[in-house]
Structure formats: C-alpha cells, structure tokens
CSV table of C-alpha atoms and ligand atoms in Angstrom, one decimal:
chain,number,residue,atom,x,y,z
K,1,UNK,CA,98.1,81.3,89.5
K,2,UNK,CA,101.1,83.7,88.3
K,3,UNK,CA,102.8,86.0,90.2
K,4,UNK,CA,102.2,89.5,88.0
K,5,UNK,CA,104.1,92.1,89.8
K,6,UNK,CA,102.0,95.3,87.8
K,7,UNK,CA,98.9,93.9,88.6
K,8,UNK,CA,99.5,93.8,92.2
K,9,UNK,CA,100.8,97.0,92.1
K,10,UNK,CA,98.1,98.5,90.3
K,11,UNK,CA,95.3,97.4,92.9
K,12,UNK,CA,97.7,98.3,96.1
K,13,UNK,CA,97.7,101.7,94.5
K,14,UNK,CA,93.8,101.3,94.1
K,15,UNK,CA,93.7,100.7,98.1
K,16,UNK,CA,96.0,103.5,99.1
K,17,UNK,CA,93.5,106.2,97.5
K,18,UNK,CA,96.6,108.1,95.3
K,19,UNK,CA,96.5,112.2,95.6
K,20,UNK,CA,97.1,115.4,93.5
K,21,UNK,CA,100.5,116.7,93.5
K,22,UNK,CA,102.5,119.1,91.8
K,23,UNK,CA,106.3,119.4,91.7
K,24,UNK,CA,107.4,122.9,92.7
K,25,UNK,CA,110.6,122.5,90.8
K,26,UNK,CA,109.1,121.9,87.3
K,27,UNK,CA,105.7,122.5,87.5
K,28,UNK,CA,104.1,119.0,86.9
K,29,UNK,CA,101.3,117.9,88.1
K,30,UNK,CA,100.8,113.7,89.2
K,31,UNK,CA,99.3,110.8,91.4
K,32,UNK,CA,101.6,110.3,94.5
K,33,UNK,CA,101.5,107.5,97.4
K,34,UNK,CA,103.1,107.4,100.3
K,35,UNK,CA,105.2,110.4,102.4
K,36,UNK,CA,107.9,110.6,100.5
K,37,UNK,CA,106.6,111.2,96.9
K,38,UNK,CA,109.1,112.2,94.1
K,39,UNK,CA,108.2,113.9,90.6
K,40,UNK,CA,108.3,111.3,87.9
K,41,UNK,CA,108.9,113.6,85.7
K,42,UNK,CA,112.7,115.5,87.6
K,43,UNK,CA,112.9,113.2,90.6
K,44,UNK,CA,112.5,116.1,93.0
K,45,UNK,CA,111.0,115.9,96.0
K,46,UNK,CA,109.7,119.0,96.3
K,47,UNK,CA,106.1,118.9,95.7
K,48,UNK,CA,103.0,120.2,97.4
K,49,UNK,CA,99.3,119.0,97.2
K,50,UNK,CA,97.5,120.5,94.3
C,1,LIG,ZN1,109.3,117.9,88.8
C-alpha cells in the first residue's frame, strides 16, 4: 500500500458527482465541487451553473 494523493483525489471527486460551471468574468466553462468553486482558469469566483 502507498499513499497516492491524485488517486484519492480523483475518486473523492468521482463520489461528489462534479457540475457544469461557467465563470462569468471570462467566460470559461469547467467541473466544480463544493460551494465555493473558483475558475481555474482567472481564480474568480464568480461563476454560475451552466
Ligand atoms: Zn474565469
């Protein structure tokens, strides 16, 4: 056994069913978890369900 920090990560995100969103401040459109979901692409957290 080996503690592999992506691969648990990968199947918690699996678990928590990831949503549509897109940023409102640049337009891109990504996976988010969780209430307070940033843009990966301009950190901003203004974005809406798509
Ligand atoms: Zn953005």
């Amino acid at each position: 056994m080996c503690s592999v920090g992506d691969a648990f990560g990968i199947d918690m995100a699996e678990r928590l069913n990831p949503k549509e969103y897109r940023c409102k401040d640049c337009g891109n459109e990504f996976k988010g978890i969780g209430k307070n979901v940033l843009c990966p692409a301009c950190q901003s957290n203004t974005v809406e369900l798509a």
